[in-house]
Short mmCIF file of C-alpha atoms in Angstrom, two decimals:
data_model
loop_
_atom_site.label_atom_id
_atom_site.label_comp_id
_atom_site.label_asym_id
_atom_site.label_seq_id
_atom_site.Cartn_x
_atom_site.Cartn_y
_atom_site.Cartn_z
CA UNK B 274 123.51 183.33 90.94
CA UNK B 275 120.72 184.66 88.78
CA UNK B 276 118.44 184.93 91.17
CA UNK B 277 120.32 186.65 93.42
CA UNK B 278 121.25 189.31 90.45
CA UNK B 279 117.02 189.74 90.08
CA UNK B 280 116.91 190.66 93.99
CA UNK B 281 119.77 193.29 93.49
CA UNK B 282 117.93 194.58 90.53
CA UNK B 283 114.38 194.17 92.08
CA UNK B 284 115.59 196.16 95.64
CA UNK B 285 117.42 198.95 93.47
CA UNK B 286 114.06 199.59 91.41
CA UNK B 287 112.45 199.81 94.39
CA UNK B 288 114.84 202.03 95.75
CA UNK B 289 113.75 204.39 92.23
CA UNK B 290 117.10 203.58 90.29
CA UNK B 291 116.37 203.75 86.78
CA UNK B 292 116.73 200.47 84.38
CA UNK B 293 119.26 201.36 82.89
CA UNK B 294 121.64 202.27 85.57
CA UNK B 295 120.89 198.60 87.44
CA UNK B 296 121.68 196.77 84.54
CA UNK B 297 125.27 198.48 84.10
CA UNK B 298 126.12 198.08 87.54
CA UNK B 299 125.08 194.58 87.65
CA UNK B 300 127.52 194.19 84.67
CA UNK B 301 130.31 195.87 86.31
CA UNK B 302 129.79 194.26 89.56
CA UNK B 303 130.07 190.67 88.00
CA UNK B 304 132.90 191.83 85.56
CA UNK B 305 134.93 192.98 89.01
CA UNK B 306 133.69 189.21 90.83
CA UNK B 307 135.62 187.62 87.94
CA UNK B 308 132.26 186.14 86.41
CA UNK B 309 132.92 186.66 82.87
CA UNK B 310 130.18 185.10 81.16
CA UNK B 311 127.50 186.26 83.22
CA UNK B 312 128.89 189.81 83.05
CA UNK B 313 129.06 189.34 79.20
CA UNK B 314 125.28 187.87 78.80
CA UNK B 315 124.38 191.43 81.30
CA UNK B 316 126.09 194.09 79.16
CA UNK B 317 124.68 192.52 75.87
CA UNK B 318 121.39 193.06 77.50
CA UNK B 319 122.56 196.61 78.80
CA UNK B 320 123.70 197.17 74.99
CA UNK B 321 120.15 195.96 73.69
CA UNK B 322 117.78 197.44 76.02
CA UNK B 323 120.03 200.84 76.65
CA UNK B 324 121.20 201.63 73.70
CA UNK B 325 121.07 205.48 74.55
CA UNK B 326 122.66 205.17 78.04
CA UNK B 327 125.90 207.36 79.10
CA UNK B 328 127.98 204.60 79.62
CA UNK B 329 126.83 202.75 76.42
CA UNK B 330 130.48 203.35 74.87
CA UNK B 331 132.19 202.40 77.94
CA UNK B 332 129.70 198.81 78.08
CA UNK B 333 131.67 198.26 74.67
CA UNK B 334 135.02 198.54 76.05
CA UNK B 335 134.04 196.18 78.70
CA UNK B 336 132.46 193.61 76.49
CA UNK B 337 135.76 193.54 75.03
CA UNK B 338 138.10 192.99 77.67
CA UNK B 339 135.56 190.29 79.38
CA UNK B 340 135.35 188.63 75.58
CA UNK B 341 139.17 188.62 75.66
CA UNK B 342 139.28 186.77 78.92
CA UNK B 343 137.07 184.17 77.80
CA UNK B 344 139.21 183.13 74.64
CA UNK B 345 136.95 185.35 71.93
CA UNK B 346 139.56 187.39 70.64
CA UNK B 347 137.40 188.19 67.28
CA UNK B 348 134.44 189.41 69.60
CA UNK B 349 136.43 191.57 71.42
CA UNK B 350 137.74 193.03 68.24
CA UNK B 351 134.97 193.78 67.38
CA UNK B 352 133.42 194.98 70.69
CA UNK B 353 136.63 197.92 70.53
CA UNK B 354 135.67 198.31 67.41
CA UNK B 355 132.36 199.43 68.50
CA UNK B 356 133.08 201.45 71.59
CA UNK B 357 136.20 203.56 69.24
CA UNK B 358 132.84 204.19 66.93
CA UNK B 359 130.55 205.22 69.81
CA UNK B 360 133.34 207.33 72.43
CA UNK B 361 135.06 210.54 72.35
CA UNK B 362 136.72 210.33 75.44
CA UNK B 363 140.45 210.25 74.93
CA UNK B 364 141.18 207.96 77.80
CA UNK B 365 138.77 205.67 76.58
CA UNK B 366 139.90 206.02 72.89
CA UNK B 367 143.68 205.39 73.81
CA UNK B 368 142.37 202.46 75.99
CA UNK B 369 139.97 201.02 72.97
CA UNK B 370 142.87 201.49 70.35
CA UNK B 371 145.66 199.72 72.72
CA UNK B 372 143.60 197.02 73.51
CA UNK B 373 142.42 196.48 69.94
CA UNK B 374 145.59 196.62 68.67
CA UNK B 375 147.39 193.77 71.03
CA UNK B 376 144.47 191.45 69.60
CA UNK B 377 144.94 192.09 66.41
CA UNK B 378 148.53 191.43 67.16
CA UNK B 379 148.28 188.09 69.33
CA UNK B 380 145.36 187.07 65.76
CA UNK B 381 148.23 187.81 63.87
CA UNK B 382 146.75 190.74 62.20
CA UNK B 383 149.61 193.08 61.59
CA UNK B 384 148.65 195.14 59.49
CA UNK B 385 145.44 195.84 61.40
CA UNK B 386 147.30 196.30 64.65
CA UNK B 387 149.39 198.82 63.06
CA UNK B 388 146.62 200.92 61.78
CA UNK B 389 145.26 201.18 65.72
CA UNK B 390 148.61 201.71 66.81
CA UNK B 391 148.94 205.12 64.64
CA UNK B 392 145.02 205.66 65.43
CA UNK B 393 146.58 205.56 69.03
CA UNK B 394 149.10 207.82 68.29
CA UNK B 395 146.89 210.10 66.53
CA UNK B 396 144.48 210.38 69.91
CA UNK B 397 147.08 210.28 72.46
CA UNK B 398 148.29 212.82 74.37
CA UNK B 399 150.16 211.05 76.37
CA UNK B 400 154.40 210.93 75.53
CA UNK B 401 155.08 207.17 76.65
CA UNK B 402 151.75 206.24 74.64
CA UNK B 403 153.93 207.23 71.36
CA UNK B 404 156.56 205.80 72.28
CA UNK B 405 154.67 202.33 73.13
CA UNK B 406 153.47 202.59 70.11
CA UNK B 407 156.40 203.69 67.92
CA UNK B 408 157.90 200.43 69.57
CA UNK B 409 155.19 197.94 68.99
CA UNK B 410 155.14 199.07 65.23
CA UNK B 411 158.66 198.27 64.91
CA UNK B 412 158.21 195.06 66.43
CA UNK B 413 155.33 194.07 64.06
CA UNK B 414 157.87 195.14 61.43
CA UNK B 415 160.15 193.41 62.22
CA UNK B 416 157.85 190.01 62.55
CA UNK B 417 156.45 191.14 58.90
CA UNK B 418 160.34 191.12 57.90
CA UNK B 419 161.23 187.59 59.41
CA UNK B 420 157.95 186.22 58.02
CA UNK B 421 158.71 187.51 54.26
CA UNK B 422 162.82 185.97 54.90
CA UNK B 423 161.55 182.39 55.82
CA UNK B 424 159.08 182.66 52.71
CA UNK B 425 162.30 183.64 50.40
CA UNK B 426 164.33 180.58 52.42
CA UNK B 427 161.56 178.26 51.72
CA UNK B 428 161.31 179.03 48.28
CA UNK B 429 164.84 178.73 47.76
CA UNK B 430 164.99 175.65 49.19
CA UNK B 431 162.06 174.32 46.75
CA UNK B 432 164.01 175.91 44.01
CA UNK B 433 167.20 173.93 44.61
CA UNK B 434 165.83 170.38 45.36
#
């Protein structure tokens, strides 16, 4: 529990590790224990107190996928949208993009999830990356297409009665 997270942190300051650095591994460690919400509550205070930090980008990207688990598919849009801002890493780009992108898709946000799709493509250097991506735009295509055919249906329909 939460005391148990302020001995960790109280031994490792002891032990000379700086602030920061406790704080992100206490995030991480509860992020790989499955605790969602208390890794979640940790990186915001990471984010807030450590704004500077080295991994500060990569806090973003895991305040996103821990958001996703928990149902808040807006906050972790928004969380990607903040580590793509704040990284330069490719890896972590690609990652932030792809992850971003199946939200938007699973919100029903097409368009949006097309955008970070070609953002993907544009950072990626990786060949089966494209052709992910070259796929999943097709796919949101074709759910655009189907969507604007049962509008013209419907209307019809209405038309005729």
């Amino acid at each position: 529990g939460a005391g148990e997270e302020e001995a960790i942190s109280s031994e490792l300051a002891a032990n000379g590790y700086p602030a920061g650095d406790i704080d992100w591994f206490l995030a991480t460690t509860l992020a790989e224990l499955g605790l969602a919400d208390r890794s979640i509550e940790r990186l915001r205070t990471f984010q807030a107190k450590h704004p500077g930090h080295p991994m500060i980008a990569n806090s973003w990207g895991l305040l996103a996928a821990q958001l996703g688990q928990s149902g808040d598919l807006e906050g972790a849009v928004e969380a990607y949208g903040k580590q793509i801002e704040l990284d330069s890493e490719i890896e972590s780009l690609e990652h932030a993009y792809e992850g971003r992108s199946m939200l938007h898709f699973q919100l029903g946000n097409y368009d949006e999830a097309e955008t970070d799709l070609r953002n993907l493509m544009e950072v990626t250097k990786i060949p089966h990356h494209r052709d992910g991506c070259i796929a999943m735009i097709r796919r949101i295509f074709d759910i655009e297409f189907s969507r604007v055919q049962i509008d013209v249906l419907q209307n019809c329909k209405i038309s005729n009665v």
